[in-house]
Coordinates of C-alpha atoms in Angstrom, one line a residue:
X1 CA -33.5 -0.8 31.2
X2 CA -34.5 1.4 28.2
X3 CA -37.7 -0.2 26.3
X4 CA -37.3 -0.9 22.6
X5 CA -39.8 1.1 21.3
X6 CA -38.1 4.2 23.6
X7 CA -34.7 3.5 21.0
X8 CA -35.6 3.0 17.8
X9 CA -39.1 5.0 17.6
X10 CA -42.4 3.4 16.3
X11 CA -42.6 4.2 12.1
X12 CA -40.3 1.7 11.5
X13 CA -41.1 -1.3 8.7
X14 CA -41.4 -4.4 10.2
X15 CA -38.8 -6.2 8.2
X16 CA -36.7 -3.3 10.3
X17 CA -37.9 -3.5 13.3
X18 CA -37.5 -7.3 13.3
X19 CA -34.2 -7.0 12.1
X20 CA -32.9 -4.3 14.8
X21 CA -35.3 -6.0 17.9
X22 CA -32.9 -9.2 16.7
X23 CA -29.4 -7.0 17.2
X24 CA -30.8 -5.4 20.3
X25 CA -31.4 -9.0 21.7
X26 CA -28.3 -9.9 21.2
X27 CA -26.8 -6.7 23.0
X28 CA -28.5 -7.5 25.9
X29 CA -27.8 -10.8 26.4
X30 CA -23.9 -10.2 25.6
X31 CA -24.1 -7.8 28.5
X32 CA -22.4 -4.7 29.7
X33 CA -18.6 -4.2 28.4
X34 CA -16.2 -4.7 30.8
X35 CA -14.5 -2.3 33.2
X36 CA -11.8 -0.2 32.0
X37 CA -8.2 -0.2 33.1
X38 CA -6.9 2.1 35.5
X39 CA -4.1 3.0 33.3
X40 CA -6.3 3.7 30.0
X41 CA -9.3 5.4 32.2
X42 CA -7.1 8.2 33.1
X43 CA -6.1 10.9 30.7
X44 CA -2.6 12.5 31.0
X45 CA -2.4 15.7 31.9
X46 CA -0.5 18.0 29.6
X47 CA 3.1 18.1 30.0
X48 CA 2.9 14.3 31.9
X49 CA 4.9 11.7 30.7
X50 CA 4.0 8.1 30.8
X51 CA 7.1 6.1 32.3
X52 CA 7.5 3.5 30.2
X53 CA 8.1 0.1 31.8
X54 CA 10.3 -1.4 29.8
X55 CA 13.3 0.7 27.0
X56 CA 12.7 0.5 23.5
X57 CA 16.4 -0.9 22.5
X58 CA 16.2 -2.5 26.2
X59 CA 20.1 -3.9 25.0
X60 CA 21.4 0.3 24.6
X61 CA 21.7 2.9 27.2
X62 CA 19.7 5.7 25.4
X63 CA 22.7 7.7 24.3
X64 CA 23.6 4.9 22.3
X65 CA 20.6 5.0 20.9
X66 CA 21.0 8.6 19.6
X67 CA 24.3 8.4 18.7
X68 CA 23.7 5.5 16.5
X69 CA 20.8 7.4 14.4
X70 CA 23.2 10.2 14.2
X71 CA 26.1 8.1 12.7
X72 CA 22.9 5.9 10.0
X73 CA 22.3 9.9 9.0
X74 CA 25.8 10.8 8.5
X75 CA 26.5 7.4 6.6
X76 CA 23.2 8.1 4.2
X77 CA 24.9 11.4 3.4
X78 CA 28.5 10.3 2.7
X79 CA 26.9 7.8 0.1
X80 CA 24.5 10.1 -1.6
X81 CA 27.1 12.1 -1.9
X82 CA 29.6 9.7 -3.4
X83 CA 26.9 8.4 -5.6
X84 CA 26.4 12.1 -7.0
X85 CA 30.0 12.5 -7.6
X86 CA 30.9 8.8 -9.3
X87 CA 27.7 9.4 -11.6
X88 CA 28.1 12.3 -12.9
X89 CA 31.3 11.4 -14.5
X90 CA 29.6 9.5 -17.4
X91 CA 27.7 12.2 -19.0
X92 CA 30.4 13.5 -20.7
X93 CA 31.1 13.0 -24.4
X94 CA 34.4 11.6 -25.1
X95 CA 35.0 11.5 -28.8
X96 CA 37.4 9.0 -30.3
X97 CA 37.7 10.9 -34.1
X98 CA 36.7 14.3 -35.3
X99 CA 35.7 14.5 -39.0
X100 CA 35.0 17.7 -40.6
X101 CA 32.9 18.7 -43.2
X102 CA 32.1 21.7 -46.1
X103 CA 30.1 23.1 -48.2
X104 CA 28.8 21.3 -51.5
X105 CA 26.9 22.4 -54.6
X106 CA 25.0 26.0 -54.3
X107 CA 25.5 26.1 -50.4
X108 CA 27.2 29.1 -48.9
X109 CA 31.0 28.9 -48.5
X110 CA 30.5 29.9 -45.0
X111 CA 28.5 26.7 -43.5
X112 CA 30.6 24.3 -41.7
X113 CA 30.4 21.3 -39.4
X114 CA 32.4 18.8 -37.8
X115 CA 31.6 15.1 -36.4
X116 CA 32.6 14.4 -33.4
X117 CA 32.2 10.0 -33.0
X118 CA 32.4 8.2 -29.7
X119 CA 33.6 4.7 -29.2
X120 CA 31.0 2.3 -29.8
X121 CA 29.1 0.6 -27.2
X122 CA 28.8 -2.8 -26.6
X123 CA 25.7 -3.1 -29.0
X124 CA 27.3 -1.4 -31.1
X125 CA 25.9 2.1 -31.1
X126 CA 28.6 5.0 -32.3
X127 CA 27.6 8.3 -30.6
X128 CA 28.3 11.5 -32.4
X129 CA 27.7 14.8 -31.5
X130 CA 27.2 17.1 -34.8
X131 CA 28.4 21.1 -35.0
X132 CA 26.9 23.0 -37.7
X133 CA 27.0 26.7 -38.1
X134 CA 26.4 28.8 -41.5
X135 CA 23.6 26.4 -42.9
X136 CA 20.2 28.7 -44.2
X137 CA 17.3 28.3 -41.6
X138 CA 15.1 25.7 -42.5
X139 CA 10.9 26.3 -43.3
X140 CA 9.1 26.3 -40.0
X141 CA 8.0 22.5 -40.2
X142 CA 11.3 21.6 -42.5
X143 CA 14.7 19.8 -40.9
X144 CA 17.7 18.7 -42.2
X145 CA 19.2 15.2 -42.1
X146 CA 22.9 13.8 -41.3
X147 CA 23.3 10.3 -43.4
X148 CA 26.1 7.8 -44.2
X149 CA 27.0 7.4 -47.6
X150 CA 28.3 5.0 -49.7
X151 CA 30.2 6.2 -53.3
X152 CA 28.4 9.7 -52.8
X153 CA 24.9 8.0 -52.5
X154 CA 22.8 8.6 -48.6
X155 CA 22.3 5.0 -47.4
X156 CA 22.1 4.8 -43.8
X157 CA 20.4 8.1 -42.1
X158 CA 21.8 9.2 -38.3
X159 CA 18.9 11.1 -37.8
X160 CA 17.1 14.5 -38.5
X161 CA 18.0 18.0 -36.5
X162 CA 16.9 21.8 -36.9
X163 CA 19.2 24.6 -36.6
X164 CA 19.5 27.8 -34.5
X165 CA 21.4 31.1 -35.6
X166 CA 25.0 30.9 -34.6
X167 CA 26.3 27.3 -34.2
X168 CA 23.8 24.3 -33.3
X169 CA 25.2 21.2 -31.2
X170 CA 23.3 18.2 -32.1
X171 CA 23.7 14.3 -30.2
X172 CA 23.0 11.8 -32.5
X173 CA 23.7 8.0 -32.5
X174 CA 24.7 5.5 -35.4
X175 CA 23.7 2.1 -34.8
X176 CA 26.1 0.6 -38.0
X177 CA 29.6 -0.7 -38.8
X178 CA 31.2 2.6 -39.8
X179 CA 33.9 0.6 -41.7
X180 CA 31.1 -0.3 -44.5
X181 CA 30.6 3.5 -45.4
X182 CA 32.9 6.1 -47.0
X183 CA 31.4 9.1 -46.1
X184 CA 28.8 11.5 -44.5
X185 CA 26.8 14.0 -45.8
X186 CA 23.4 16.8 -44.5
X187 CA 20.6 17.0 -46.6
X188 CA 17.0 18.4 -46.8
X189 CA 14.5 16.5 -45.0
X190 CA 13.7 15.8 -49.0
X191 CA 17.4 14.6 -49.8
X192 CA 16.8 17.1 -52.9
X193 CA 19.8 18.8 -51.6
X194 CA 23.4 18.0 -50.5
X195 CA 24.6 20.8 -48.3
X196 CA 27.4 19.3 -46.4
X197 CA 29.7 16.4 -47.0
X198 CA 33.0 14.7 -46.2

């Protein structure tokens, strides 16, 4: 048997050393571990298989097995790929009404856009999708606004959007009763300006 001293070395504190003497008593009297198995003391061999005593679905033949993960994989696929194709199909705007819209006051003949307005949704949101082409670029922090109107005046705003050269394609939602307005119109971000109206 190995002495104490012989383990942990003599420059120990004695608050340590009384602390590991008491841990080392205990190992001793607890005794050597016992024996190993047979079957965990030997290492396998590379290659070796371990026969295994009992199956792991003991109720199917191993084919079953494999042919029953094949057919999970193949249904996992057939859904994903029904679930790409059903819902992809509401992504696309569907408008209900086109309006159309010109040029007002000192804005160039040429700028144009139309409205195109969904159905509403059950809250009672109205997507629109805006087309404008022909309005002047806007200052570098400027934007332009789309608004409701009611006898000429802006009174319920559909939101801001900037334009590109060529035409610009903007989705927009408006969250009111359409019926209580008689018209739409794009300003500045000032509402200085009428450019567009109905």
């Amino acid at each position: 048997m190995t002495d104490f001293h012989d383990l942990v070395g003599d420059d120990l504190t004695p608050e340590e050393e009384a602390r590991l003497r008491g841990v080392h008593e205990l190992l001793v009297a607890a005794g050597p571990p016992p024996e190993l198995p047979p079957e965990l003391a030997e290492r396998p061999g590379r290659g070796a298989h371990r026969r295994r005593d009992r199956p792991l679905f003991p109720l199917l033949p191993p084919r079953r097995v494999a042919a029953g993960a094949v057919l999970g994989l193949a249904s996992v696929a057939l859904a994903f790929g029904i679930g790409i194709l059903v819902g992809n199909r509401g992504h696309e705007f569907e408008p209900a009404r086109t309006v159309s819209m010109h040029a007002a006051g000192g804005t160039p003949a040429t700028a144009i856009a139309s409205i195109e307005v969904a159905d509403a949704d059950k809250a009672g949101n109205w997507p629109l999708q805006l087309y404008v082409s022909g309005l002047p670029m806007q200052r570098p922090n400027a934007h332009y606004e789309l608004w409701l109107t009611r006898h000429g005046k802006p009174v319920a705003l559909c939101g801001p959007f900037r334009i590109h050269a060529g035409k610009t394609v903007v989705r927009m939602n408006a969250p009111y009763l359409l019926k209580k307005f008689d018209g739409w119109i794009v300003t500045t971000d000032d509402r200085a300006h009428v450019l567009l109206t109905t």
